[in-house]
mmCIF file of C-alpha atoms and ligand atoms in Angstrom:
data_model
loop_
_atom_site.group_PDB
_atom_site.id
_atom_site.type_symbol
_atom_site.label_atom_id
_atom_site.label_comp_id
_atom_site.label_asym_id
_atom_site.label_seq_id
_atom_site.Cartn_x
_atom_site.Cartn_y
_atom_site.Cartn_z
ATOM 1 C CA MET A 26 247.225 80.114 93.331
ATOM 2 C CA HIS A 27 244.024 78.017 94.647
ATOM 3 C CA TYR A 28 246.219 74.907 93.967
ATOM 4 C CA LEU A 29 248.436 76.140 96.003
ATOM 5 C CA ARG A 30 246.310 76.753 98.642
ATOM 6 C CA LEU A 31 244.654 73.805 98.391
ATOM 7 C CA SER A 32 248.126 72.335 99.231
ATOM 8 C CA LEU A 33 248.661 73.526 101.294
ATOM 9 C CA ALA A 34 245.353 73.154 103.788
ATOM 10 C CA LEU A 35 246.448 69.261 102.762
ATOM 11 C CA GLY A 36 249.972 69.602 104.087
ATOM 12 C CA LEU A 37 247.833 70.896 107.642
ATOM 13 C CA ALA A 38 245.512 68.164 107.359
ATOM 14 C CA GLY A 39 248.466 65.883 106.983
ATOM 15 C CA LEU A 40 250.508 67.624 109.742
ATOM 16 C CA THR A 41 247.207 67.065 111.994
ATOM 17 C CA ALA A 42 247.048 63.484 111.525
ATOM 18 C CA ALA A 43 251.080 63.274 111.528
ATOM 19 C CA CYS A 44 250.291 64.203 115.793
ATOM 20 C CA GLY A 45 247.822 61.805 116.366
ATOM 21 C CA GLN A 46 245.438 64.458 116.157
ATOM 22 C CA LYS A 47 242.016 63.164 114.215
ATOM 23 C CA VAL A 48 240.684 64.977 111.923
ATOM 24 C CA GLU A 49 237.242 64.992 112.371
ATOM 25 C CA THR A 50 237.166 69.371 111.217
ATOM 26 C CA PRO A 51 236.559 70.601 108.253
ATOM 27 C CA VAL A 52 238.663 73.340 107.404
ATOM 28 C CA SER A 53 237.776 76.057 108.934
ATOM 29 C CA SER A 54 236.942 79.835 107.562
ATOM 30 C CA GLU A 55 239.110 80.850 109.923
ATOM 31 C CA THR A 56 241.670 78.727 109.310
ATOM 32 C CA THR A 57 241.765 79.685 105.703
ATOM 33 C CA GLY A 58 241.686 83.386 106.281
ATOM 34 C CA SER A 59 245.084 82.918 108.341
ATOM 35 C CA ILE A 60 246.124 80.408 105.039
ATOM 36 C CA GLU A 61 245.507 83.685 102.800
ATOM 37 C CA MET A 62 246.866 85.787 105.007
ATOM 38 C CA ALA A 63 250.482 83.765 105.193
ATOM 39 C CA MET A 64 249.602 83.082 101.394
ATOM 40 C CA ALA A 65 250.135 87.525 101.515
ATOM 41 C CA PRO A 66 254.281 87.799 101.524
ATOM 42 C CA ALA A 67 254.488 84.691 99.266
ATOM 43 C CA ALA A 68 252.616 85.963 96.143
ATOM 44 C CA ALA A 69 254.563 89.859 96.935
ATOM 45 C CA THR A 70 257.252 88.143 96.686
ATOM 46 C CA PRO A 71 259.039 89.086 92.778
ATOM 47 C CA ILE A 72 259.388 87.551 90.196
ATOM 48 C CA LEU A 73 261.696 88.100 86.809
ATOM 49 C CA ALA A 74 259.962 87.553 83.741
ATOM 50 C CA LYS A 75 260.391 88.492 80.243
ATOM 51 C CA GLY A 76 258.506 90.503 77.803
ATOM 52 C CA HIS A 77 258.033 92.370 74.133
ATOM 53 C CA GLY A 78 257.337 95.542 73.703
ATOM 54 C CA THR A 79 257.410 99.310 72.416
ATOM 55 C CA VAL A 80 258.069 102.327 74.286
ATOM 56 C CA THR A 81 255.292 105.181 74.283
ATOM 57 C CA ALA A 82 256.604 107.286 76.666
ATOM 58 C CA ILE A 83 259.089 108.072 78.896
ATOM 59 C CA ASP A 84 259.404 110.149 82.323
ATOM 60 C CA LYS A 85 263.002 110.852 83.523
ATOM 61 C CA GLY A 86 262.013 112.500 86.106
ATOM 62 C CA ALA A 87 259.448 110.152 87.942
ATOM 63 C CA GLY A 88 262.393 107.305 86.322
ATOM 64 C CA THR A 89 259.506 105.392 84.508
ATOM 65 C CA ILE A 90 259.383 104.116 81.004
ATOM 66 C CA THR A 91 255.389 103.368 79.781
ATOM 67 C CA LEU A 92 255.406 100.226 77.585
ATOM 68 C CA ALA A 93 252.746 98.418 75.244
ATOM 69 C CA HIS A 94 253.773 95.008 75.412
ATOM 70 C CA GLY A 95 252.820 91.730 74.683
ATOM 71 C CA PRO A 96 250.873 88.875 77.405
ATOM 72 C CA ILE A 97 253.292 88.433 80.021
ATOM 73 C CA PRO A 98 252.527 84.189 81.281
ATOM 74 C CA GLU A 99 254.815 84.654 83.769
ATOM 75 C CA ALA A 100 252.689 87.391 85.992
ATOM 76 C CA LYS A 101 248.934 86.029 84.347
ATOM 77 C CA TRP A 102 249.471 89.420 82.103
ATOM 78 C CA PRO A 103 246.883 90.247 79.246
ATOM 79 C CA ALA A 104 249.124 92.512 76.934
ATOM 80 C CA MET A 105 248.109 96.199 78.246
ATOM 81 C CA THR A 106 250.054 99.137 78.910
ATOM 82 C CA MET A 107 251.308 100.379 81.729
ATOM 83 C CA ALA A 108 254.164 102.211 83.280
ATOM 84 C CA PHE A 109 257.614 100.314 84.831
ATOM 85 C CA LYS A 110 260.044 101.628 87.365
ATOM 86 C CA ALA A 111 263.767 102.001 84.932
ATOM 87 C CA ALA A 112 266.994 103.224 86.273
ATOM 88 C CA PRO A 113 268.190 106.330 84.167
ATOM 89 C CA ALA A 114 270.592 104.160 82.425
ATOM 90 C CA ILE A 115 267.600 102.412 80.521
ATOM 91 C CA THR A 116 265.300 105.713 80.524
ATOM 92 C CA ASP A 117 267.740 107.406 78.862
ATOM 93 C CA THR A 118 269.042 104.836 76.615
ATOM 94 C CA ALA A 119 265.559 103.658 75.078
ATOM 95 C CA GLN A 120 263.395 106.389 72.430
ATOM 96 C CA VAL A 121 259.621 105.980 72.645
ATOM 97 C CA GLY A 122 258.822 104.319 69.758
ATOM 98 C CA ASP A 123 261.266 101.731 70.035
ATOM 99 C CA LYS A 124 260.465 97.939 69.575
ATOM 100 C CA VAL A 125 261.873 96.283 72.241
ATOM 101 C CA ASP A 126 262.237 93.038 74.453
ATOM 102 C CA PHE A 127 262.817 93.715 78.064
ATOM 103 C CA ASN A 128 263.533 91.661 81.794
ATOM 104 C CA LEU A 129 261.156 92.515 84.399
ATOM 105 C CA LYS A 130 261.346 92.173 87.585
ATOM 106 C CA ILE A 131 257.416 91.951 89.196
ATOM 107 C CA ALA A 132 256.017 92.254 92.425
ATOM 108 C CA GLY A 133 252.337 92.412 92.310
ATOM 109 C CA SER A 134 250.945 94.509 90.176
ATOM 110 C CA ALA A 135 253.521 96.889 89.628
ATOM 111 C CA GLY A 136 257.178 95.912 87.553
ATOM 112 C CA GLU A 137 260.388 96.950 87.280
ATOM 113 C CA VAL A 138 262.272 96.976 83.856
ATOM 114 C CA MET A 139 265.574 95.318 85.287
ATOM 115 C CA ALA A 140 267.357 95.202 81.127
ATOM 116 C CA LEU A 141 265.644 96.920 77.827
ATOM 117 C CA THR A 142 267.485 96.052 74.418
ATOM 118 C CA ARG A 143 265.830 97.189 71.348
ATOM 119 C CA GLN A 144 265.349 94.854 68.557
ATOM 120 C CA PRO A 145 266.146 94.456 65.852
HETATM 121 CU CU1 CU B 80 251.540 95.112 82.599
#
């Protein structure tokens, strides 16, 4: 994230220079703030990730499945136990105690299990 922000700032400086204006003033805090705001939607863009874990709870009414999962590097998540949204096809077939491999769609700190298979 920090690297991305730095790249953006450098990119903006490059653009300004290309317009023929001297780049004398350092990037102001206001400019930095607007870059961060512009970045927010990008950070919320869902990412896809795979994980492994154990089913610890299923709430068919709420449409959630709770997984004790290992680290998920794609989302920079450590191992943890958390609830995910899941379609009925998943909450109806999974069982507490199942060791599973799963595909996730992650947006921010929330995730949805898109596919789940029991480990042999
Ligand atoms: Cu988690």
